[in-house]
Amino acid sequence: MAHGVLSFPLTSFHQDGSLDPDGFRAHVAAQVATEPGAVFPACGTGEFFSLDEDEYRQVVSIAAEEAGGEVPVVAGIGYGWAQAARFARIAEEAGADALLVLPHYLVAAPQDGLVAQLERIAARTRLPLIAYQRGQVAFTADSLQRIARIPNVIGLKDGHSDLDRLQRLTLAAPENFLFFNGAATAEIQARAYAAVGVPAYSSAVHAFAPEIANAFFAALQVGEHGTVDKLLRDFYVPLVELRDRVPGYAVSLVKAAARMRGRPVGPVRAPLADPSDGDLADLRTLLATGLDLVGAAL
C-alpha cells in the first residue's frame, strides 16, 4: 500500500438521497483503473456515517468486485465496538481484505479503553485491522505497543498531524507495523510525514483528479521538489483554503469536483451540504488550474 496513492472512493447517491449502486460501481472502476495502492470504501470520504447496514454491504461488495483482487480493499467500520463488529462481519462477507477502524462515537476515552475497543473488535473478525487516530482517539507510545500485539492489528492511520507524537509512535512500533498519513488533504504534509517514517498517504484528490494525485505522488517519490512545490502552491494550498470555508467541505467539495469531471457520485447526504454556487465557481477554476499543471483537461 506504500507503492501508490490510497484511493478513498465517494459513495454515489441519487438526487433523492438513495444509494446509486451503478454510479458507485462506475466510480470505483475508474479509481481502480488508475492503479492505486489500495481502495478504502465506506470510510470518511465515502460517508460511512450516512450508510445503513444494507447500503454498506452493497458498497463494500461492489468495491471488492471491481478491485477483483488487483488491489487491497480496506472497508471502514466504526461507532462503538459492538456496532463496529457488526460492520466488520458484513465487510468480511462482502469480500473486504482488511478494515479501517474509524474513531468511536462522541465520548472521550482513556488509553485502556482505546486498547480494549480494538481488542474487542479484533476478537470478532478474521480481517486485519488498521486503527485510525483522529478526533478523540490518540494513542500513546505504550498503547501503540499494546495494540501492535493484538494479532490482527496491522497498522495505524494518523489524522492528528502531531509529528512529535507520531515520531514517538513509529519508534515504539514493531518493524512490520504499518503507518499511514491520514491528514486532511494529506499531500500538504506528505513530506513532513515521510521524514518521520510515514510515506504512505490517503488522497481525497484522487477521487476526482487522479491525474493530479498521481503526478504529485510520482514527483514526491523521486524528489522532484520543484514539481511538488508548484502543485502545492498553485493547487493544494488553495484547495485547503477553499475546503476550510465551510464545515464538511472536506467531503462535499470532493464530490462536487468529481461531478465536474462527469463522475456519477451525486450529492452528499445530510448532515453535509453541497457547496454554494460561488464556491463551486472557485472550485471549477482551481480544478482547471490543477489539471493544466499536469497536462490534463477538465
PDB file of C-alpha atoms in Angstrom:
ATOM      1  CA  MET A   1       0.000   0.000   0.000  1.00  0.00           C
ATOM      2  CA  ALA A   2       3.018   2.306   0.178  1.00  0.00           C
ATOM      3  CA  HIS A   3       3.621   1.990  -3.577  1.00  0.00           C
ATOM      4  CA  GLY A   4       0.685   4.076  -4.773  1.00  0.00           C
ATOM      5  CA  VAL A   5      -1.816   6.709  -3.734  1.00  0.00           C
ATOM      6  CA  LEU A   6      -4.511   5.275  -1.464  1.00  0.00           C
ATOM      7  CA  SER A   7      -7.977   5.698  -3.004  1.00  0.00           C
ATOM      8  CA  PHE A   8     -10.966   6.650  -0.841  1.00  0.00           C
ATOM      9  CA  PRO A   9     -13.901   6.409  -3.261  1.00  0.00           C
ATOM     10  CA  LEU A  10     -17.016   8.519  -2.878  1.00  0.00           C
ATOM     11  CA  THR A  11     -20.339   6.795  -2.241  1.00  0.00           C
ATOM     12  CA  SER A  12     -22.787   7.588  -5.041  1.00  0.00           C
ATOM     13  CA  PHE A  13     -26.297   8.803  -4.223  1.00  0.00           C
ATOM     14  CA  HIS A  14     -29.261   9.706  -6.409  1.00  0.00           C
ATOM     15  CA  GLN A  15     -30.727  13.199  -6.160  1.00  0.00           C
ATOM     16  CA  ASP A  16     -33.366  11.892  -3.743  1.00  0.00           C
ATOM     17  CA  GLY A  17     -30.605  10.676  -1.422  1.00  0.00           C
ATOM     18  CA  SER A  18     -30.962   6.955  -2.140  1.00  0.00           C
ATOM     19  CA  LEU A  19     -27.910   4.822  -2.858  1.00  0.00           C
ATOM     20  CA  ASP A  20     -26.823   4.665  -6.510  1.00  0.00           C
ATOM     21  CA  PRO A  21     -25.074   1.274  -6.870  1.00  0.00           C
ATOM     22  CA  ASP A  22     -24.469   1.657 -10.617  1.00  0.00           C
ATOM     23  CA  GLY A  23     -22.915   5.071 -10.169  1.00  0.00           C
ATOM     24  CA  PHE A  24     -20.712   3.781  -7.369  1.00  0.00           C
ATOM     25  CA  ARG A  25     -19.599   0.823  -9.467  1.00  0.00           C
ATOM     26  CA  ALA A  26     -18.576   3.124 -12.317  1.00  0.00           C
ATOM     27  CA  HIS A  27     -16.711   5.411  -9.920  1.00  0.00           C
ATOM     28  CA  VAL A  28     -14.807   2.566  -8.255  1.00  0.00           C
ATOM     29  CA  ALA A  29     -13.939   1.012 -11.626  1.00  0.00           C
ATOM     30  CA  ALA A  30     -12.434   4.332 -12.717  1.00  0.00           C
ATOM     31  CA  GLN A  31     -10.470   4.555  -9.459  1.00  0.00           C
ATOM     32  CA  VAL A  32      -9.120   1.009  -9.758  1.00  0.00           C
ATOM     33  CA  ALA A  33      -8.053   1.681 -13.352  1.00  0.00           C
ATOM     34  CA  THR A  34      -5.579   4.302 -12.081  1.00  0.00           C
ATOM     35  CA  GLU A  35      -3.755   1.593 -10.061  1.00  0.00           C
ATOM     36  CA  PRO A  36      -3.984   2.968  -6.512  1.00  0.00           C
ATOM     37  CA  GLY A  37      -2.142   1.335  -3.640  1.00  0.00           C
ATOM     38  CA  ALA A  38      -5.476   0.273  -2.116  1.00  0.00           C
ATOM     39  CA  VAL A  39      -9.177   1.116  -2.204  1.00  0.00           C
ATOM     40  CA  PHE A  40     -10.889   2.219   1.024  1.00  0.00           C
ATOM     41  CA  PRO A  41     -14.697   2.145   0.544  1.00  0.00           C
ATOM     42  CA  ALA A  42     -17.191   3.422   3.107  1.00  0.00           C
ATOM     43  CA  CYS A  43     -14.704   5.497   5.072  1.00  0.00           C
ATOM     44  CA  GLY A  44     -14.913   9.206   5.909  1.00  0.00           C
ATOM     45  CA  THR A  45     -14.781  10.421   2.309  1.00  0.00           C
ATOM     46  CA  GLY A  46     -17.270   7.677   1.437  1.00  0.00           C
ATOM     47  CA  GLU A  47     -19.764   8.941   4.053  1.00  0.00           C
ATOM     48  CA  PHE A  48     -19.682   5.788   6.185  1.00  0.00           C
ATOM     49  CA  PHE A  49     -21.593   7.685   8.860  1.00  0.00           C
ATOM     50  CA  SER A  50     -24.552   8.076   6.462  1.00  0.00           C
ATOM     51  CA  LEU A  51     -24.916   4.424   5.418  1.00  0.00           C
ATOM     52  CA  ASP A  52     -27.240   1.813   6.851  1.00  0.00           C
ATOM     53  CA  GLU A  53     -26.056  -1.789   7.028  1.00  0.00           C
ATOM     54  CA  ASP A  54     -27.683  -2.907   3.771  1.00  0.00           C
ATOM     55  CA  GLU A  55     -26.181   0.036   1.878  1.00  0.00           C
ATOM     56  CA  TYR A  56     -22.817  -0.642   3.492  1.00  0.00           C
ATOM     57  CA  ARG A  57     -22.917  -4.257   2.302  1.00  0.00           C
ATOM     58  CA  GLN A  58     -23.631  -3.120  -1.260  1.00  0.00           C
ATOM     59  CA  VAL A  59     -20.830  -0.556  -1.221  1.00  0.00           C
ATOM     60  CA  VAL A  60     -18.176  -2.973   0.075  1.00  0.00           C
ATOM     61  CA  SER A  61     -19.340  -5.776  -2.232  1.00  0.00           C
ATOM     62  CA  ILE A  62     -19.145  -3.545  -5.295  1.00  0.00           C
ATOM     63  CA  ALA A  63     -15.693  -2.287  -4.317  1.00  0.00           C
ATOM     64  CA  ALA A  64     -14.426  -5.844  -3.844  1.00  0.00           C
ATOM     65  CA  GLU A  65     -15.897  -6.940  -7.170  1.00  0.00           C
ATOM     66  CA  GLU A  66     -14.364  -4.032  -9.058  1.00  0.00           C
ATOM     67  CA  ALA A  67     -10.978  -4.418  -7.357  1.00  0.00           C
ATOM     68  CA  GLY A  68     -11.004  -8.040  -8.455  1.00  0.00           C
ATOM     69  CA  GLY A  69      -8.075  -8.941  -6.229  1.00  0.00           C
ATOM     70  CA  GLU A  70      -5.804  -6.498  -8.062  1.00  0.00           C
ATOM     71  CA  VAL A  71      -5.588  -4.048  -5.140  1.00  0.00           C
ATOM     72  CA  PRO A  72      -6.474  -4.460  -1.441  1.00  0.00           C
ATOM     73  CA  VAL A  73      -9.955  -3.368  -0.349  1.00  0.00           C
ATOM     74  CA  VAL A  74      -9.983  -1.855   3.144  1.00  0.00           C
ATOM     75  CA  ALA A  75     -13.512  -1.122   4.372  1.00  0.00           C
ATOM     76  CA  GLY A  76     -14.340   1.417   7.062  1.00  0.00           C
ATOM     77  CA  ILE A  77     -16.007   0.331  10.296  1.00  0.00           C
ATOM     78  CA  GLY A  78     -16.877   2.420  13.331  1.00  0.00           C
ATOM     79  CA  TYR A  79     -19.074   3.551  16.250  1.00  0.00           C
ATOM     80  CA  GLY A  80     -18.778   1.503  19.457  1.00  0.00           C
ATOM     81  CA  TRP A  81     -17.100  -1.890  19.338  1.00  0.00           C
ATOM     82  CA  ALA A  82     -20.371  -3.839  19.202  1.00  0.00           C
ATOM     83  CA  GLN A  83     -21.625  -1.957  16.158  1.00  0.00           C
ATOM     84  CA  ALA A  84     -18.150  -1.919  14.605  1.00  0.00           C
ATOM     85  CA  ALA A  85     -18.100  -5.711  14.918  1.00  0.00           C
ATOM     86  CA  ARG A  86     -21.413  -5.915  13.017  1.00  0.00           C
ATOM     87  CA  PHE A  87     -19.957  -3.851  10.183  1.00  0.00           C
ATOM     88  CA  ALA A  88     -16.785  -5.956  10.301  1.00  0.00           C
ATOM     89  CA  ARG A  89     -18.812  -9.119   9.798  1.00  0.00           C
ATOM     90  CA  ILE A  90     -20.652  -7.576   6.861  1.00  0.00           C
ATOM     91  CA  ALA A  91     -17.381  -6.378   5.290  1.00  0.00           C
ATOM     92  CA  GLU A  92     -15.832  -9.817   5.685  1.00  0.00           C
ATOM     93  CA  GLU A  93     -18.823 -11.446   3.981  1.00  0.00           C
ATOM     94  CA  ALA A  94     -18.743  -8.808   1.239  1.00  0.00           C
ATOM     95  CA  GLY A  95     -15.141  -9.554   0.293  1.00  0.00           C
ATOM     96  CA  ALA A  96     -13.056  -6.887   2.032  1.00  0.00           C
ATOM     97  CA  ASP A  97      -9.381  -7.650   2.618  1.00  0.00           C
ATOM     98  CA  ALA A  98      -8.936  -5.505   5.731  1.00  0.00           C
ATOM     99  CA  LEU A  99     -10.736  -2.931   7.892  1.00  0.00           C
ATOM    100  CA  LEU A 100     -10.068   0.682   8.868  1.00  0.00           C
ATOM    101  CA  VAL A 101     -11.378   1.284  12.395  1.00  0.00           C
ATOM    102  CA  LEU A 102     -12.765   4.817  12.410  1.00  0.00           C
ATOM    103  CA  PRO A 103     -12.827   6.767  15.700  1.00  0.00           C
ATOM    104  CA  HIS A 104     -15.568   5.686  18.080  1.00  0.00           C
ATOM    105  CA  TYR A 105     -18.643   7.823  18.567  1.00  0.00           C
ATOM    106  CA  LEU A 106     -18.787  11.012  20.668  1.00  0.00           C
ATOM    107  CA  VAL A 107     -17.103  10.321  24.014  1.00  0.00           C
ATOM    108  CA  ALA A 108     -13.506  10.820  25.100  1.00  0.00           C
ATOM    109  CA  ALA A 109     -11.865   7.661  26.445  1.00  0.00           C
ATOM    110  CA  PRO A 110      -8.745   6.666  28.412  1.00  0.00           C
ATOM    111  CA  GLN A 111      -5.915   4.710  26.846  1.00  0.00           C
ATOM    112  CA  ASP A 112      -7.078   1.422  28.403  1.00  0.00           C
ATOM    113  CA  GLY A 113     -10.459   1.935  26.763  1.00  0.00           C
ATOM    114  CA  LEU A 114      -8.970   2.703  23.354  1.00  0.00           C
ATOM    115  CA  VAL A 115      -6.933  -0.502  23.523  1.00  0.00           C
ATOM    116  CA  ALA A 116      -9.932  -2.533  24.732  1.00  0.00           C
ATOM    117  CA  GLN A 117     -12.031  -1.211  21.852  1.00  0.00           C
ATOM    118  CA  LEU A 118      -9.592  -2.680  19.335  1.00  0.00           C
ATOM    119  CA  GLU A 119      -9.225  -5.908  21.308  1.00  0.00           C
ATOM    120  CA  ARG A 120     -12.975  -6.477  21.228  1.00  0.00           C
ATOM    121  CA  ILE A 121     -13.277  -5.750  17.524  1.00  0.00           C
ATOM    122  CA  ALA A 122     -10.257  -7.898  16.687  1.00  0.00           C
ATOM    123  CA  ALA A 123     -11.734 -10.832  18.614  1.00  0.00           C
ATOM    124  CA  ARG A 124     -14.785 -10.742  16.354  1.00  0.00           C
ATOM    125  CA  THR A 125     -13.217 -10.685  12.883  1.00  0.00           C
ATOM    126  CA  ARG A 126     -10.564 -12.574  10.954  1.00  0.00           C
ATOM    127  CA  LEU A 127      -9.684  -9.493   8.901  1.00  0.00           C
ATOM    128  CA  PRO A 128      -6.614  -7.323   9.555  1.00  0.00           C
ATOM    129  CA  LEU A 129      -7.369  -4.030  11.296  1.00  0.00           C
ATOM    130  CA  ILE A 130      -5.877  -0.569  10.809  1.00  0.00           C
ATOM    131  CA  ALA A 131      -6.614   1.795  13.703  1.00  0.00           C
ATOM    132  CA  TYR A 132      -7.413   5.407  12.827  1.00  0.00           C
ATOM    133  CA  GLN A 133      -6.407   8.046  15.323  1.00  0.00           C
ATOM    134  CA  ARG A 134      -8.004  11.459  14.995  1.00  0.00           C
ATOM    135  CA  GLY A 135     -10.516  13.482  16.960  1.00  0.00           C
ATOM    136  CA  GLN A 136     -10.941  11.879  20.373  1.00  0.00           C
ATOM    137  CA  VAL A 137      -8.627   8.948  19.561  1.00  0.00           C
ATOM    138  CA  ALA A 138      -4.897   9.464  20.150  1.00  0.00           C
ATOM    139  CA  PHE A 139      -2.603   6.639  21.215  1.00  0.00           C
ATOM    140  CA  THR A 140       0.449   6.930  23.425  1.00  0.00           C
ATOM    141  CA  ALA A 141       3.622   5.014  22.574  1.00  0.00           C
ATOM    142  CA  ASP A 142       2.787   2.485  25.299  1.00  0.00           C
ATOM    143  CA  SER A 143      -0.717   1.945  23.910  1.00  0.00           C
ATOM    144  CA  LEU A 144       0.689   1.629  20.392  1.00  0.00           C
ATOM    145  CA  GLN A 145       2.869  -1.237  21.574  1.00  0.00           C
ATOM    146  CA  ARG A 146      -0.159  -2.855  23.195  1.00  0.00           C
ATOM    147  CA  ILE A 147      -2.366  -2.670  20.096  1.00  0.00           C
ATOM    148  CA  ALA A 148       0.520  -3.872  17.924  1.00  0.00           C
ATOM    149  CA  ARG A 149       0.498  -7.096  19.973  1.00  0.00           C
ATOM    150  CA  ILE A 150      -3.122  -7.772  19.013  1.00  0.00           C
ATOM    151  CA  PRO A 151      -2.616 -10.427  16.310  1.00  0.00           C
ATOM    152  CA  ASN A 152      -4.693  -8.873  13.525  1.00  0.00           C
ATOM    153  CA  VAL A 153      -3.984  -5.173  14.185  1.00  0.00           C
ATOM    154  CA  ILE A 154      -1.509  -4.352  11.435  1.00  0.00           C
ATOM    155  CA  GLY A 155      -1.261  -0.577  11.336  1.00  0.00           C
ATOM    156  CA  LEU A 156      -2.250   2.934  12.305  1.00  0.00           C
ATOM    157  CA  LYS A 157      -3.618   5.801  10.243  1.00  0.00           C
ATOM    158  CA  ASP A 158      -2.855   9.205  11.751  1.00  0.00           C
ATOM    159  CA  GLY A 159      -5.060  12.258  11.343  1.00  0.00           C
ATOM    160  CA  HIS A 160      -3.657  14.448  14.114  1.00  0.00           C
ATOM    161  CA  SER A 161      -0.532  15.688  12.319  1.00  0.00           C
ATOM    162  CA  ASP A 162       1.331  15.898  15.622  1.00  0.00           C
ATOM    163  CA  LEU A 163       4.720  14.890  14.246  1.00  0.00           C
ATOM    164  CA  ASP A 164       6.386  14.748  17.654  1.00  0.00           C
ATOM    165  CA  ARG A 165       3.815  12.218  18.863  1.00  0.00           C
ATOM    166  CA  LEU A 166       3.891  10.372  15.553  1.00  0.00           C
ATOM    167  CA  GLN A 167       7.679  10.010  15.632  1.00  0.00           C
ATOM    168  CA  ARG A 168       7.426   8.504  19.099  1.00  0.00           C
ATOM    169  CA  LEU A 169       4.815   6.047  17.811  1.00  0.00           C
ATOM    170  CA  THR A 170       6.884   4.946  14.811  1.00  0.00           C
ATOM    171  CA  LEU A 171       9.893   4.376  17.052  1.00  0.00           C
ATOM    172  CA  ALA A 172       7.812   2.347  19.512  1.00  0.00           C
ATOM    173  CA  ALA A 173       6.212   0.143  16.845  1.00  0.00           C
ATOM    174  CA  PRO A 174       7.479  -3.274  15.730  1.00  0.00           C
ATOM    175  CA  GLU A 175       9.297  -3.334  12.417  1.00  0.00           C
ATOM    176  CA  ASN A 176       6.434  -4.651  10.287  1.00  0.00           C
ATOM    177  CA  PHE A 177       3.740  -2.310  11.662  1.00  0.00           C
ATOM    178  CA  LEU A 178       2.162  -0.063   9.012  1.00  0.00           C
ATOM    179  CA  PHE A 179       1.654   3.700   9.288  1.00  0.00           C
ATOM    180  CA  PHE A 180      -0.450   5.950   7.065  1.00  0.00           C
ATOM    181  CA  ASN A 181      -0.736   9.706   6.725  1.00  0.00           C
ATOM    182  CA  GLY A 182      -4.436  10.446   7.144  1.00  0.00           C
ATOM    183  CA  ALA A 183      -4.259  14.222   7.472  1.00  0.00           C
ATOM    184  CA  ALA A 184      -6.937  16.211   5.695  1.00  0.00           C
ATOM    185  CA  THR A 185      -5.545  16.918   2.201  1.00  0.00           C
ATOM    186  CA  ALA A 186      -2.608  14.695   3.107  1.00  0.00           C
ATOM    187  CA  GLU A 187      -0.381  15.955   0.292  1.00  0.00           C
ATOM    188  CA  ILE A 188       0.154  19.225   2.190  1.00  0.00           C
ATOM    189  CA  GLN A 189       2.069  17.341   4.883  1.00  0.00           C
ATOM    190  CA  ALA A 190       3.336  14.381   2.854  1.00  0.00           C
ATOM    191  CA  ARG A 191       6.992  15.404   3.006  1.00  0.00           C
ATOM    192  CA  ALA A 192       6.841  16.011   6.742  1.00  0.00           C
ATOM    193  CA  TYR A 193       5.170  12.642   7.376  1.00  0.00           C
ATOM    194  CA  ALA A 194       7.708  10.865   5.173  1.00  0.00           C
ATOM    195  CA  ALA A 195      10.517  12.434   7.198  1.00  0.00           C
ATOM    196  CA  VAL A 196       9.297  10.636  10.336  1.00  0.00           C
ATOM    197  CA  GLY A 197       8.906   7.324   8.520  1.00  0.00           C
ATOM    198  CA  VAL A 198       5.325   7.542   7.187  1.00  0.00           C
ATOM    199  CA  PRO A 199       5.458   7.781   3.372  1.00  0.00           C
ATOM    200  CA  ALA A 200       2.025   6.248   2.573  1.00  0.00           C
ATOM    201  CA  TYR A 201      -0.969   8.566   2.489  1.00  0.00           C
ATOM    202  CA  SER A 202      -4.622   8.795   1.557  1.00  0.00           C
ATOM    203  CA  SER A 203      -5.668  11.238  -1.138  1.00  0.00           C
ATOM    204  CA  ALA A 204      -9.114  12.807  -1.416  1.00  0.00           C
ATOM    205  CA  VAL A 205      -7.910  14.485  -4.624  1.00  0.00           C
ATOM    206  CA  HIS A 206      -7.529  11.040  -6.179  1.00  0.00           C
ATOM    207  CA  ALA A 207     -11.330  10.675  -6.029  1.00  0.00           C
ATOM    208  CA  PHE A 208     -11.812  13.460  -8.579  1.00  0.00           C
ATOM    209  CA  ALA A 209      -8.424  14.141 -10.187  1.00  0.00           C
ATOM    210  CA  PRO A 210      -6.211  11.050 -10.142  1.00  0.00           C
ATOM    211  CA  GLU A 211      -4.027  12.779 -12.740  1.00  0.00           C
ATOM    212  CA  ILE A 212      -3.062  15.408 -10.167  1.00  0.00           C
ATOM    213  CA  ALA A 213      -2.791  12.965  -7.258  1.00  0.00           C
ATOM    214  CA  ASN A 214      -0.590  10.546  -9.194  1.00  0.00           C
ATOM    215  CA  ALA A 215       1.616  13.308 -10.604  1.00  0.00           C
ATOM    216  CA  PHE A 216       2.196  14.633  -7.091  1.00  0.00           C
ATOM    217  CA  PHE A 217       2.938  11.153  -5.733  1.00  0.00           C
ATOM    218  CA  ALA A 218       5.382  10.404  -8.565  1.00  0.00           C
ATOM    219  CA  ALA A 219       7.207  13.707  -8.089  1.00  0.00           C
ATOM    220  CA  LEU A 220       7.435  13.156  -4.360  1.00  0.00           C
ATOM    221  CA  GLN A 221       8.812   9.639  -4.804  1.00  0.00           C
ATOM    222  CA  VAL A 222      11.721  10.777  -6.986  1.00  0.00           C
ATOM    223  CA  GLY A 223      12.425  14.036  -5.173  1.00  0.00           C
ATOM    224  CA  GLU A 224      11.233  16.441  -7.859  1.00  0.00           C
ATOM    225  CA  HIS A 225      10.739  19.195  -5.314  1.00  0.00           C
ATOM    226  CA  GLY A 226      10.105  21.890  -7.883  1.00  0.00           C
ATOM    227  CA  THR A 227       7.077  19.975  -9.173  1.00  0.00           C
ATOM    228  CA  VAL A 228       5.923  19.208  -5.649  1.00  0.00           C
ATOM    229  CA  ASP A 229       6.213  22.856  -4.621  1.00  0.00           C
ATOM    230  CA  LYS A 230       4.368  24.104  -7.693  1.00  0.00           C
ATOM    231  CA  LEU A 231       1.481  21.683  -7.185  1.00  0.00           C
ATOM    232  CA  LEU A 232       1.316  22.606  -3.519  1.00  0.00           C
ATOM    233  CA  ARG A 233       1.473  26.336  -4.149  1.00  0.00           C
ATOM    234  CA  ASP A 234      -0.914  26.547  -7.098  1.00  0.00           C
ATOM    235  CA  PHE A 235      -3.380  23.763  -6.353  1.00  0.00           C
ATOM    236  CA  TYR A 236      -3.249  22.035  -2.965  1.00  0.00           C
ATOM    237  CA  VAL A 237      -2.890  25.066  -0.700  1.00  0.00           C
ATOM    238  CA  PRO A 238      -5.717  26.972  -2.468  1.00  0.00           C
ATOM    239  CA  LEU A 239      -7.821  23.794  -2.239  1.00  0.00           C
ATOM    240  CA  VAL A 240      -7.290  23.664   1.516  1.00  0.00           C
ATOM    241  CA  GLU A 241      -8.231  27.327   1.834  1.00  0.00           C
ATOM    242  CA  LEU A 242     -11.429  26.629  -0.106  1.00  0.00           C
ATOM    243  CA  ARG A 243     -12.112  23.497   1.944  1.00  0.00           C
ATOM    244  CA  ASP A 244     -11.805  25.422   5.191  1.00  0.00           C
ATOM    245  CA  ARG A 245     -14.564  27.894   4.302  1.00  0.00           C
ATOM    246  CA  VAL A 246     -17.396  25.607   5.423  1.00  0.00           C
ATOM    247  CA  PRO A 247     -17.550  22.569   7.754  1.00  0.00           C
ATOM    248  CA  GLY A 248     -17.991  19.382   5.756  1.00  0.00           C
ATOM    249  CA  TYR A 249     -16.358  20.692   2.594  1.00  0.00           C
ATOM    250  CA  ALA A 250     -13.671  18.025   3.025  1.00  0.00           C
ATOM    251  CA  VAL A 251     -16.280  15.681   1.539  1.00  0.00           C
ATOM    252  CA  SER A 252     -18.782  17.867  -0.300  1.00  0.00           C
ATOM    253  CA  LEU A 253     -16.124  19.758  -2.286  1.00  0.00           C
ATOM    254  CA  VAL A 254     -14.600  16.451  -3.333  1.00  0.00           C
ATOM    255  CA  LYS A 255     -17.980  15.216  -4.535  1.00  0.00           C
ATOM    256  CA  ALA A 256     -18.632  18.484  -6.365  1.00  0.00           C
ATOM    257  CA  ALA A 257     -15.260  18.256  -8.124  1.00  0.00           C
ATOM    258  CA  ALA A 258     -15.987  14.659  -9.108  1.00  0.00           C
ATOM    259  CA  ARG A 259     -19.307  15.726 -10.611  1.00  0.00           C
ATOM    260  CA  MET A 260     -17.460  18.400 -12.598  1.00  0.00           C
ATOM    261  CA  ARG A 261     -15.366  15.595 -14.087  1.00  0.00           C
ATOM    262  CA  GLY A 262     -18.507  13.674 -15.049  1.00  0.00           C
ATOM    263  CA  ARG A 263     -18.257  11.118 -12.248  1.00  0.00           C
ATOM    264  CA  PRO A 264     -21.678   9.697 -11.227  1.00  0.00           C
ATOM    265  CA  VAL A 265     -21.331  10.346  -7.493  1.00  0.00           C
ATOM    266  CA  GLY A 266     -24.380  12.526  -6.855  1.00  0.00           C
ATOM    267  CA  PRO A 267     -24.898  14.840  -3.862  1.00  0.00           C
ATOM    268  CA  VAL A 268     -23.807  14.444  -0.269  1.00  0.00           C
ATOM    269  CA  ARG A 269     -26.216  13.269   2.409  1.00  0.00           C
ATOM    270  CA  ALA A 270     -27.244  15.362   5.407  1.00  0.00           C
ATOM    271  CA  PRO A 271     -25.790  16.499   7.726  1.00  0.00           C
ATOM    272  CA  LEU A 272     -23.337  17.506   4.982  1.00  0.00           C
ATOM    273  CA  ALA A 273     -24.430  20.091   2.412  1.00  0.00           C
ATOM    274  CA  ASP A 274     -23.360  20.689  -1.180  1.00  0.00           C
ATOM    275  CA  PRO A 275     -21.222  23.788  -1.860  1.00  0.00           C
ATOM    276  CA  SER A 276     -22.653  27.203  -2.692  1.00  0.00           C
ATOM    277  CA  ASP A 277     -22.683  28.472  -6.277  1.00  0.00           C
ATOM    278  CA  GLY A 278     -19.853  30.891  -5.537  1.00  0.00           C
ATOM    279  CA  ASP A 279     -17.666  28.201  -4.019  1.00  0.00           C
ATOM    280  CA  LEU A 280     -18.438  25.883  -6.938  1.00  0.00           C
ATOM    281  CA  ALA A 281     -17.227  28.563  -9.354  1.00  0.00           C
ATOM    282  CA  ASP A 282     -13.983  28.923  -7.390  1.00  0.00           C
ATOM    283  CA  LEU A 283     -13.612  25.140  -7.304  1.00  0.00           C
ATOM    284  CA  ARG A 284     -14.034  24.856 -11.068  1.00  0.00           C
ATOM    285  CA  THR A 285     -11.331  27.478 -11.670  1.00  0.00           C
ATOM    286  CA  LEU A 286      -8.959  25.777  -9.231  1.00  0.00           C
ATOM    287  CA  LEU A 287      -9.613  22.333 -10.709  1.00  0.00           C
ATOM    288  CA  ALA A 288      -8.875  23.586 -14.209  1.00  0.00           C
ATOM    289  CA  THR A 289      -5.624  25.104 -12.926  1.00  0.00           C
ATOM    290  CA  GLY A 290      -4.545  21.886 -11.236  1.00  0.00           C
ATOM    291  CA  LEU A 291      -5.303  19.747 -14.261  1.00  0.00           C
ATOM    292  CA  ASP A 292      -3.434  22.151 -16.518  1.00  0.00           C
ATOM    293  CA  LEU A 293      -0.383  21.848 -14.274  1.00  0.00           C
ATOM    294  CA  VAL A 294      -0.197  18.121 -15.023  1.00  0.00           C
ATOM    295  CA  GLY A 295      -1.167  18.347 -18.697  1.00  0.00           C
ATOM    296  CA  ALA A 296      -4.776  17.201 -18.265  1.00  0.00           C
ATOM    297  CA  ALA A 297      -8.083  18.872 -19.054  1.00  0.00           C
ATOM    298  CA  LEU A 298     -11.332  19.405 -17.200  1.00  0.00           C
TER     299      LEU A 298
END
